[in-house]
PDB file of C-alpha atoms and ligand atoms in Angstrom:
ATOM      1  CA  MET A   1     -16.603  81.330 -23.019  1.00  0.00           C
ATOM      2  CA  ASP A   2     -13.818  80.264 -25.400  1.00  0.00           C
ATOM      3  CA  GLU A   3     -14.432  77.103 -25.961  1.00  0.00           C
ATOM      4  CA  GLU A   4     -17.602  78.046 -28.141  1.00  0.00           C
ATOM      5  CA  ARG A   5     -16.259  80.511 -30.523  1.00  0.00           C
ATOM      6  CA  ASP A   6     -13.922  77.751 -31.156  1.00  0.00           C
ATOM      7  CA  ASP A   7     -16.406  75.082 -31.986  1.00  0.00           C
ATOM      8  CA  VAL A   8     -17.364  74.853 -35.855  1.00  0.00           C
ATOM      9  CA  GLY A   9     -19.976  71.946 -35.321  1.00  0.00           C
ATOM     10  CA  ALA A  10     -22.906  74.289 -35.191  1.00  0.00           C
ATOM     11  CA  ARG A  11     -23.980  72.944 -39.291  1.00  0.00           C
ATOM     12  CA  ALA A  12     -23.756  69.724 -37.860  1.00  0.00           C
ATOM     13  CA  ALA A  13     -25.530  70.538 -34.654  1.00  0.00           C
ATOM     14  CA  ILE A  14     -28.332  72.810 -36.237  1.00  0.00           C
ATOM     15  CA  GLY A  15     -29.059  70.504 -39.194  1.00  0.00           C
ATOM     16  CA  GLY A  16     -28.558  66.796 -37.645  1.00  0.00           C
ATOM     17  CA  ARG A  17     -31.170  67.798 -34.466  1.00  0.00           C
ATOM     18  CA  ARG A  18     -34.238  65.640 -34.804  1.00  0.00           C
ATOM     19  CA  SER A  19     -36.822  65.105 -32.189  1.00  0.00           C
ATOM     20  CA  VAL A  20     -36.338  62.239 -30.395  1.00  0.00           C
ATOM     21  CA  ARG A  21     -39.535  60.082 -28.564  1.00  0.00           C
ATOM     22  CA  ARG A  22     -37.779  57.690 -27.040  1.00  0.00           C
ATOM     23  CA  PHE A  23     -34.767  58.434 -24.662  1.00  0.00           C
ATOM     24  CA  LEU A  24     -32.726  55.587 -22.854  1.00  0.00           C
ATOM     25  CA  ASP A  25     -32.800  55.248 -18.660  1.00  0.00           C
ATOM     26  CA  LEU A  26     -29.337  56.831 -18.407  1.00  0.00           C
ATOM     27  CA  PRO A  27     -29.129  60.349 -16.141  1.00  0.00           C
ATOM     28  CA  VAL A  28     -27.737  63.698 -17.637  1.00  0.00           C
ATOM     29  CA  ALA A  29     -24.228  65.070 -15.366  1.00  0.00           C
ATOM     30  CA  ASP A  30     -25.327  67.534 -13.281  1.00  0.00           C
ATOM     31  CA  ASP A  31     -22.606  70.254 -15.014  1.00  0.00           C
ATOM     32  CA  THR A  32     -24.520  69.734 -18.550  1.00  0.00           C
ATOM     33  CA  LEU A  33     -26.991  69.910 -17.500  1.00  0.00           C
ATOM     34  CA  ARG A  34     -25.763  73.269 -15.993  1.00  0.00           C
ATOM     35  CA  ARG A  35     -23.863  74.305 -19.234  1.00  0.00           C
ATOM     36  CA  ILE A  36     -26.341  73.142 -21.405  1.00  0.00           C
ATOM     37  CA  LEU A  37     -28.430  75.864 -20.038  1.00  0.00           C
ATOM     38  CA  GLU A  38     -26.321  78.293 -19.609  1.00  0.00           C
ATOM     39  CA  LEU A  39     -25.407  78.086 -23.822  1.00  0.00           C
ATOM     40  CA  SER A  40     -28.895  78.270 -23.867  1.00  0.00           C
ATOM     41  CA  ALA A  41     -29.834  82.283 -21.800  1.00  0.00           C
ATOM     42  CA  ARG A  42     -27.416  83.027 -24.233  1.00  0.00           C
ATOM     43  CA  ALA A  43     -30.370  83.940 -26.927  1.00  0.00           C
ATOM     44  CA  ALA A  44     -31.116  87.235 -27.887  1.00  0.00           C
ATOM     45  CA  SER A  45     -34.253  89.299 -26.165  1.00  0.00           C
ATOM     46  CA  GLY A  46     -35.226  91.785 -27.216  1.00  0.00           C
ATOM     47  CA  GLY A  47     -33.803  94.355 -24.423  1.00  0.00           C
ATOM     48  CA  ASN A  48     -32.049  91.728 -23.139  1.00  0.00           C
ATOM     49  CA  LEU A  49     -34.865  91.167 -20.824  1.00  0.00           C
ATOM     50  CA  GLN A  50     -34.285  87.271 -20.331  1.00  0.00           C
ATOM     51  CA  PRO A  51     -38.189  86.771 -20.143  1.00  0.00           C
ATOM     52  CA  TRP A  52     -37.549  82.701 -20.324  1.00  0.00           C
ATOM     53  CA  GLN A  53     -37.772  81.367 -16.564  1.00  0.00           C
ATOM     54  CA  VAL A  54     -36.745  77.981 -16.613  1.00  0.00           C
ATOM     55  CA  HIS A  55     -38.631  74.961 -14.276  1.00  0.00           C
ATOM     56  CA  VAL A  56     -35.973  70.913 -14.315  1.00  0.00           C
ATOM     57  CA  VAL A  57     -37.945  68.502 -13.063  1.00  0.00           C
ATOM     58  CA  ARG A  58     -36.424  65.552 -12.448  1.00  0.00           C
ATOM     59  CA  GLY A  59     -36.198  62.073  -9.939  1.00  0.00           C
ATOM     60  CA  ALA A  60     -39.405  61.768  -7.816  1.00  0.00           C
ATOM     61  CA  ALA A  61     -39.757  65.669  -8.817  1.00  0.00           C
ATOM     62  CA  LEU A  62     -40.785  64.050 -13.307  1.00  0.00           C
ATOM     63  CA  LYS A  63     -42.430  61.340 -11.914  1.00  0.00           C
ATOM     64  CA  ARG A  64     -45.044  62.989  -9.914  1.00  0.00           C
ATOM     65  CA  MET A  65     -45.670  65.731 -12.959  1.00  0.00           C
ATOM     66  CA  SER A  66     -46.213  62.668 -15.236  1.00  0.00           C
ATOM     67  CA  GLU A  67     -48.929  61.300 -13.050  1.00  0.00           C
ATOM     68  CA  ALA A  68     -50.081  64.339 -12.028  1.00  0.00           C
ATOM     69  CA  VAL A  69     -50.954  65.485 -15.729  1.00  0.00           C
ATOM     70  CA  LEU A  70     -51.906  62.134 -16.539  1.00  0.00           C
ATOM     71  CA  ALA A  71     -54.230  62.170 -14.122  1.00  0.00           C
ATOM     72  CA  VAL A  72     -55.975  65.303 -15.579  1.00  0.00           C
ATOM     73  CA  HIS A  73     -55.619  63.888 -20.064  1.00  0.00           C
ATOM     74  CA  GLU A  74     -57.101  59.750 -18.799  1.00  0.00           C
ATOM     75  CA  THR A  75     -60.174  62.291 -18.065  1.00  0.00           C
ATOM     76  CA  GLY A  76     -60.349  64.246 -21.391  1.00  0.00           C
ATOM     77  CA  ALA A  77     -60.452  67.543 -19.740  1.00  0.00           C
ATOM     78  CA  GLU A  78     -57.140  70.370 -20.638  1.00  0.00           C
ATOM     79  CA  CYS A  79     -56.684  73.212 -19.195  1.00  0.00           C
ATOM     80  CA  PRO A  80     -54.731  75.210 -21.548  1.00  0.00           C
ATOM     81  CA  ASP A  81     -52.034  78.439 -20.785  1.00  0.00           C
ATOM     82  CA  TYR A  82     -52.955  78.615 -25.282  1.00  0.00           C
ATOM     83  CA  ARG A  83     -53.330  76.631 -27.498  1.00  0.00           C
ATOM     84  CA  TYR A  84     -50.067  76.302 -29.552  1.00  0.00           C
ATOM     85  CA  TYR A  85     -52.493  74.685 -33.020  1.00  0.00           C
ATOM     86  CA  PRO A  86     -54.665  76.877 -35.238  1.00  0.00           C
ATOM     87  CA  GLU A  87     -58.444  75.895 -34.396  1.00  0.00           C
ATOM     88  CA  VAL A  88     -59.145  75.967 -38.132  1.00  0.00           C
ATOM     89  CA  TRP A  89     -56.717  73.346 -39.749  1.00  0.00           C
ATOM     90  CA  ARG A  90     -55.860  75.056 -42.682  1.00  0.00           C
ATOM     91  CA  GLU A  91     -53.506  73.676 -45.715  1.00  0.00           C
ATOM     92  CA  PRO A  92     -50.245  73.197 -46.453  1.00  0.00           C
ATOM     93  CA  TYR A  93     -50.213  73.270 -42.728  1.00  0.00           C
ATOM     94  CA  LEU A  94     -53.250  70.003 -41.990  1.00  0.00           C
ATOM     95  CA  SER A  95     -50.680  67.951 -44.377  1.00  0.00           C
ATOM     96  CA  ARG A  96     -47.742  68.120 -42.796  1.00  0.00           C
ATOM     97  CA  ARG A  97     -48.776  67.432 -40.068  1.00  0.00           C
ATOM     98  CA  ARG A  98     -51.100  64.706 -40.838  1.00  0.00           C
ATOM     99  CA  LYS A  99     -47.503  63.091 -41.968  1.00  0.00           C
ATOM    100  CA  VAL A 100     -45.210  63.808 -39.130  1.00  0.00           C
ATOM    101  CA  GLY A 101     -47.582  61.794 -37.485  1.00  0.00           C
ATOM    102  CA  PHE A 102     -48.960  58.749 -39.793  1.00  0.00           C
ATOM    103  CA  ASP A 103     -44.764  58.432 -40.257  1.00  0.00           C
ATOM    104  CA  LEU A 104     -44.270  57.890 -36.466  1.00  0.00           C
ATOM    105  CA  TYR A 105     -47.501  55.945 -36.019  1.00  0.00           C
ATOM    106  CA  ALA A 106     -45.819  53.953 -38.587  1.00  0.00           C
ATOM    107  CA  ARG A 107     -42.519  53.599 -37.164  1.00  0.00           C
ATOM    108  CA  LEU A 108     -43.809  52.331 -34.744  1.00  0.00           C
ATOM    109  CA  GLY A 109     -46.642  50.069 -36.275  1.00  0.00           C
ATOM    110  CA  ILE A 110     -49.439  51.387 -35.062  1.00  0.00           C
ATOM    111  CA  THR A 111     -51.988  51.279 -37.911  1.00  0.00           C
ATOM    112  CA  ARG A 112     -55.302  53.230 -38.271  1.00  0.00           C
ATOM    113  CA  GLU A 113     -56.829  51.370 -36.573  1.00  0.00           C
ATOM    114  CA  ASP A 114     -55.875  51.235 -33.327  1.00  0.00           C
ATOM    115  CA  LYS A 115     -56.882  54.186 -31.695  1.00  0.00           C
ATOM    116  CA  ALA A 116     -55.217  52.464 -28.206  1.00  0.00           C
ATOM    117  CA  GLY A 117     -51.807  52.244 -29.631  1.00  0.00           C
ATOM    118  CA  ARG A 118     -52.012  55.950 -30.638  1.00  0.00           C
ATOM    119  CA  ALA A 119     -53.148  56.994 -27.103  1.00  0.00           C
ATOM    120  CA  GLU A 120     -50.801  55.519 -25.632  1.00  0.00           C
ATOM    121  CA  GLN A 121     -47.469  57.041 -27.354  1.00  0.00           C
ATOM    122  CA  PHE A 122     -49.171  60.004 -27.611  1.00  0.00           C
ATOM    123  CA  ARG A 123     -49.440  59.774 -23.475  1.00  0.00           C
ATOM    124  CA  GLN A 124     -45.597  59.328 -23.784  1.00  0.00           C
ATOM    125  CA  ASN A 125     -45.365  62.820 -23.829  1.00  0.00           C
ATOM    126  CA  PHE A 126     -46.362  63.637 -20.843  1.00  0.00           C
ATOM    127  CA  ARG A 127     -43.561  60.873 -18.960  1.00  0.00           C
ATOM    128  CA  PHE A 128     -41.366  62.648 -21.374  1.00  0.00           C
ATOM    129  CA  PHE A 129     -40.546  59.880 -23.836  1.00  0.00           C
ATOM    130  CA  GLY A 130     -39.165  58.185 -20.979  1.00  0.00           C
ATOM    131  CA  ALA A 131     -35.903  61.142 -20.279  1.00  0.00           C
ATOM    132  CA  PRO A 132     -34.414  61.520 -17.144  1.00  0.00           C
ATOM    133  CA  VAL A 133     -34.504  65.497 -17.786  1.00  0.00           C
ATOM    134  CA  GLY A 134     -38.114  67.335 -18.285  1.00  0.00           C
ATOM    135  CA  ILE A 135     -37.695  71.023 -18.749  1.00  0.00           C
ATOM    136  CA  PHE A 136     -40.336  73.862 -19.167  1.00  0.00           C
ATOM    137  CA  VAL A 137     -39.581  76.869 -19.884  1.00  0.00           C
ATOM    138  CA  VAL A 138     -42.418  79.329 -18.110  1.00  0.00           C
ATOM    139  CA  ILE A 139     -43.106  83.495 -18.832  1.00  0.00           C
ATOM    140  CA  GLU A 140     -44.494  86.117 -16.689  1.00  0.00           C
ATOM    141  CA  ARG A 141     -48.046  86.076 -18.677  1.00  0.00           C
ATOM    142  CA  ASP A 142     -47.054  90.303 -19.364  1.00  0.00           C
ATOM    143  CA  PHE A 143     -44.198  89.700 -21.632  1.00  0.00           C
ATOM    144  CA  VAL A 144     -47.299  87.757 -24.207  1.00  0.00           C
ATOM    145  CA  PRO A 145     -46.837  87.787 -27.725  1.00  0.00           C
ATOM    146  CA  ALA A 146     -42.824  88.735 -27.764  1.00  0.00           C
ATOM    147  CA  GLY A 147     -42.001  86.721 -24.414  1.00  0.00           C
ATOM    148  CA  PHE A 148     -42.966  83.639 -27.056  1.00  0.00           C
ATOM    149  CA  LEU A 149     -40.760  84.500 -29.705  1.00  0.00           C
ATOM    150  CA  ASP A 150     -37.308  85.076 -26.736  1.00  0.00           C
ATOM    151  CA  SER A 151     -38.368  81.857 -24.822  1.00  0.00           C
ATOM    152  CA  GLY A 152     -38.139  80.212 -28.617  1.00  0.00           C
ATOM    153  CA  LEU A 153     -35.065  80.790 -29.409  1.00  0.00           C
ATOM    154  CA  PHE A 154     -33.624  80.017 -26.087  1.00  0.00           C
ATOM    155  CA  LEU A 155     -35.332  76.049 -26.888  1.00  0.00           C
ATOM    156  CA  GLY A 156     -33.795  76.254 -30.099  1.00  0.00           C
ATOM    157  CA  ASN A 157     -30.422  77.071 -28.599  1.00  0.00           C
ATOM    158  CA  LEU A 158     -31.770  73.575 -26.060  1.00  0.00           C
ATOM    159  CA  ALA A 159     -31.837  71.011 -29.041  1.00  0.00           C
ATOM    160  CA  ILE A 160     -28.528  72.967 -30.748  1.00  0.00           C
ATOM    161  CA  ALA A 161     -26.734  72.791 -27.734  1.00  0.00           C
ATOM    162  CA  ALA A 162     -27.422  69.561 -25.898  1.00  0.00           C
ATOM    163  CA  ARG A 163     -26.055  67.642 -29.197  1.00  0.00           C
ATOM    164  CA  SER A 164     -22.873  69.216 -28.533  1.00  0.00           C
ATOM    165  CA  PHE A 165     -22.789  67.078 -25.480  1.00  0.00           C
ATOM    166  CA  GLY A 166     -24.081  63.951 -27.503  1.00  0.00           C
ATOM    167  CA  LEU A 167     -27.235  64.331 -25.731  1.00  0.00           C
ATOM    168  CA  GLU A 168     -31.071  65.038 -27.942  1.00  0.00           C
ATOM    169  CA  THR A 169     -34.582  66.912 -26.971  1.00  0.00           C
ATOM    170  CA  CYS A 170     -37.845  66.982 -28.525  1.00  0.00           C
ATOM    171  CA  LEU A 171     -39.762  70.388 -27.207  1.00  0.00           C
ATOM    172  CA  GLN A 172     -42.644  70.120 -26.640  1.00  0.00           C
ATOM    173  CA  ALA A 173     -45.814  71.910 -26.533  1.00  0.00           C
ATOM    174  CA  ALA A 174     -48.294  69.171 -25.815  1.00  0.00           C
ATOM    175  CA  TRP A 175     -47.258  70.189 -21.885  1.00  0.00           C
ATOM    176  CA  VAL A 176     -49.337  73.559 -22.243  1.00  0.00           C
ATOM    177  CA  TYR A 177     -52.337  72.023 -22.528  1.00  0.00           C
ATOM    178  CA  TYR A 178     -52.076  70.816 -19.239  1.00  0.00           C
ATOM    179  CA  GLY A 179     -51.069  74.788 -18.422  1.00  0.00           C
ATOM    180  CA  ALA A 180     -53.283  74.906 -15.120  1.00  0.00           C
ATOM    181  CA  VAL A 181     -52.114  71.907 -13.654  1.00  0.00           C
ATOM    182  CA  VAL A 182     -48.037  72.474 -14.771  1.00  0.00           C
ATOM    183  CA  ARG A 183     -48.304  75.715 -12.758  1.00  0.00           C
ATOM    184  CA  ARG A 184     -49.525  74.349  -9.820  1.00  0.00           C
ATOM    185  CA  GLU A 185     -47.180  71.332 -10.261  1.00  0.00           C
ATOM    186  CA  LEU A 186     -44.256  73.813 -10.122  1.00  0.00           C
ATOM    187  CA  GLY A 187     -45.539  75.682  -7.648  1.00  0.00           C
ATOM    188  CA  LEU A 188     -46.458  79.481  -9.953  1.00  0.00           C
ATOM    189  CA  GLY A 189     -49.454  80.913 -10.299  1.00  0.00           C
ATOM    190  CA  ASP A 190     -52.246  82.341 -12.656  1.00  0.00           C
ATOM    191  CA  ASP A 191     -49.565  85.305 -13.253  1.00  0.00           C
ATOM    192  CA  HIS A 192     -46.718  82.738 -15.165  1.00  0.00           C
ATOM    193  CA  LEU A 193     -47.529  81.356 -18.709  1.00  0.00           C
ATOM    194  CA  VAL A 194     -46.248  77.991 -19.372  1.00  0.00           C
ATOM    195  CA  VAL A 195     -43.712  77.926 -22.943  1.00  0.00           C
ATOM    196  CA  ALA A 196     -43.391  75.221 -24.304  1.00  0.00           C
ATOM    197  CA  ALA A 197     -40.602  72.066 -22.337  1.00  0.00           C
ATOM    198  CA  ALA A 198     -39.045  69.918 -23.616  1.00  0.00           C
ATOM    199  CA  ALA A 199     -37.298  66.642 -22.330  1.00  0.00           C
ATOM    200  CA  LEU A 200     -33.927  65.851 -22.821  1.00  0.00           C
ATOM    201  CA  GLY A 201     -31.865  63.035 -22.684  1.00  0.00           C
ATOM    202  CA  HIS A 202     -29.854  59.956 -24.120  1.00  0.00           C
ATOM    203  CA  ALA A 203     -31.795  59.120 -27.494  1.00  0.00           C
ATOM    204  CA  ASP A 204     -32.325  55.309 -28.197  1.00  0.00           C
ATOM    205  CA  PRO A 205     -30.637  54.184 -30.193  1.00  0.00           C
ATOM    206  CA  THR A 206     -32.051  51.380 -31.415  1.00  0.00           C
ATOM    207  CA  ALA A 207     -35.787  52.836 -30.651  1.00  0.00           C
ATOM    208  CA  PRO A 208     -37.585  53.272 -35.228  1.00  0.00           C
ATOM    209  CA  GLU A 209     -39.490  56.803 -33.750  1.00  0.00           C
ATOM    210  CA  ASN A 210     -36.361  58.353 -33.149  1.00  0.00           C
ATOM    211  CA  GLU A 211     -35.087  57.801 -37.081  1.00  0.00           C
ATOM    212  CA  ALA A 212     -37.293  59.818 -38.970  1.00  0.00           C
ATOM    213  CA  PHE A 213     -35.719  62.942 -40.178  1.00  0.00           C
ATOM    214  CA  THR A 214     -39.011  65.220 -41.363  1.00  0.00           C
ATOM    215  CA  GLU A 215     -38.841  67.016 -44.866  1.00  0.00           C
ATOM    216  CA  ARG A 216     -39.244  70.663 -44.068  1.00  0.00           C
ATOM    217  CA  ALA A 217     -39.721  73.209 -47.398  1.00  0.00           C
ATOM    218  CA  PRO A 218     -37.472  74.553 -49.786  1.00  0.00           C
ATOM    219  CA  ILE A 219     -36.809  78.180 -49.264  1.00  0.00           C
ATOM    220  CA  ASP A 220     -38.075  79.239 -52.661  1.00  0.00           C
ATOM    221  CA  GLU A 221     -41.654  78.053 -50.764  1.00  0.00           C
ATOM    222  CA  PHE A 222     -41.339  80.130 -48.184  1.00  0.00           C
ATOM    223  CA  THR A 223     -38.757  83.455 -49.129  1.00  0.00           C
ATOM    224  CA  VAL A 224     -39.217  86.171 -51.448  1.00  0.00           C
ATOM    225  CA  PHE A 225     -36.497  87.634 -52.285  1.00  0.00           C
ATOM    226  CA  HIS A 226     -37.357  91.577 -52.401  1.00  0.00           C
ATOM    227  CA  GLU A 227     -34.449  93.345 -55.601  1.00  0.00           C
ATOM    228  CA  SER A 228     -35.933  95.453 -57.307  1.00  0.00           C
TER     229      SER A 228
HETATM  230  C1  FMN B 301     -42.647  74.573 -30.228  1.00  0.00           C
HETATM  231  C2  FMN B 301     -42.949  73.155 -30.832  1.00  0.00           C
HETATM  232  C3  FMN B 301     -43.952  72.279 -30.149  1.00  0.00           C
HETATM  233  C4  FMN B 301     -43.797  70.734 -30.070  1.00  0.00           C
HETATM  234  N1  FMN B 301     -45.023  69.544 -29.228  1.00  0.00           N
HETATM  235  C5  FMN B 301     -44.651  68.817 -29.065  1.00  0.00           C
HETATM  236  C6  FMN B 301     -45.539  67.513 -27.942  1.00  0.00           C
HETATM  237  O1  FMN B 301     -45.935  68.325 -28.187  1.00  0.00           O
HETATM  238  N2  FMN B 301     -45.187  66.278 -28.469  1.00  0.00           N
HETATM  239  C7  FMN B 301     -44.415  66.395 -30.554  1.00  0.00           C
HETATM  240  O2  FMN B 301     -44.044  64.524 -29.731  1.00  0.00           O
HETATM  241  N3  FMN B 301     -43.898  66.544 -30.615  1.00  0.00           N
HETATM  242  C8  FMN B 301     -43.426  67.631 -30.426  1.00  0.00           C
HETATM  243  N4  FMN B 301     -42.698  68.734 -31.259  1.00  0.00           N
HETATM  244  C9  FMN B 301     -42.307  68.120 -31.854  1.00  0.00           C
HETATM  245  C10 FMN B 301     -42.639  68.525 -34.023  1.00  0.00           C
HETATM  246  O3  FMN B 301     -43.709  67.294 -34.373  1.00  0.00           O
HETATM  247  C11 FMN B 301     -40.559  68.258 -34.379  1.00  0.00           C
HETATM  248  O4  FMN B 301     -40.607  69.429 -33.772  1.00  0.00           O
HETATM  249  C12 FMN B 301     -41.323  68.816 -36.702  1.00  0.00           C
HETATM  250  O5  FMN B 301     -42.246  67.216 -35.879  1.00  0.00           O
HETATM  251  C13 FMN B 301     -40.339  67.714 -36.757  1.00  0.00           C
HETATM  252  O6  FMN B 301     -39.873  67.388 -36.550  1.00  0.00           O
HETATM  253  P1  FMN B 301     -37.763  67.396 -36.261  1.00  0.00           P
HETATM  254  O7  FMN B 301     -38.558  68.354 -34.694  1.00  0.00           O
HETATM  255  O8  FMN B 301     -38.147  65.657 -36.261  1.00  0.00           O
HETATM  256  O9  FMN B 301     -37.088  67.822 -37.468  1.00  0.00           O
HETATM  257  C14 FMN B 301     -42.873  70.253 -30.996  1.00  0.00           C
HETATM  258  C15 FMN B 301     -42.047  71.387 -31.464  1.00  0.00           C
HETATM  259  C16 FMN B 301     -41.610  72.446 -31.884  1.00  0.00           C
HETATM  260  C17 FMN B 301     -40.526  73.971 -31.644  1.00  0.00           C
END
């Protein structure tokens, strides 16, 4: 892995990362995908347990997964493996979440009243936003909660490693709300839990939704320095 030790591009890879929500219809080379997964698995995990299990869907398998989840989504039913968001919203989280939503829809010219437009944009989640590769990270259920932490580190690496190959991602919790369907399609039982998914591919450079560069709270808002 000398190639990585010599790479000084980490700051640019991390600093320039953003969620991409429209991908080009271009494949990701097999060996590139394998290198990205190999780099992602360099993530630390408690006791080096490496609890993440990765399921890649492409081609017909991706289409099947999309159709299966969209069919349930259309009914209004959910079968979550867990709920990513809090049941009761409070500040500052509510405003932050609203802002990314409003900004996205504004870029796409979808108005507040255009419920159908919003719903269609949300459905893009279940097509991996047109990406050729969909990645599910799954853990054995008794690894909750620590397995979430380790899987998060894996997914963080994935997003950055992808950029080092000129690829982009969108990490996705939307699929988790259809965990039972996802597991069924992947051939997994109740003893597994879907942590999150990621769309991976080449960003569409002409897509307005890919231009968003979201804000972050300044360091002093989320950090306390204890010194005396
Ligand atoms: C665990 C996780 C789950 C997410 N789930 C979704 C999702 O289901 N759909 C989506 O469009 N974006 C999803 N996102 C992307 C966030 O909305 C995005 O990271 C956030 O708004 C910050 O924007 P940025 O990634 O462009 O910096 C998710 C991100 C993370 C880390």
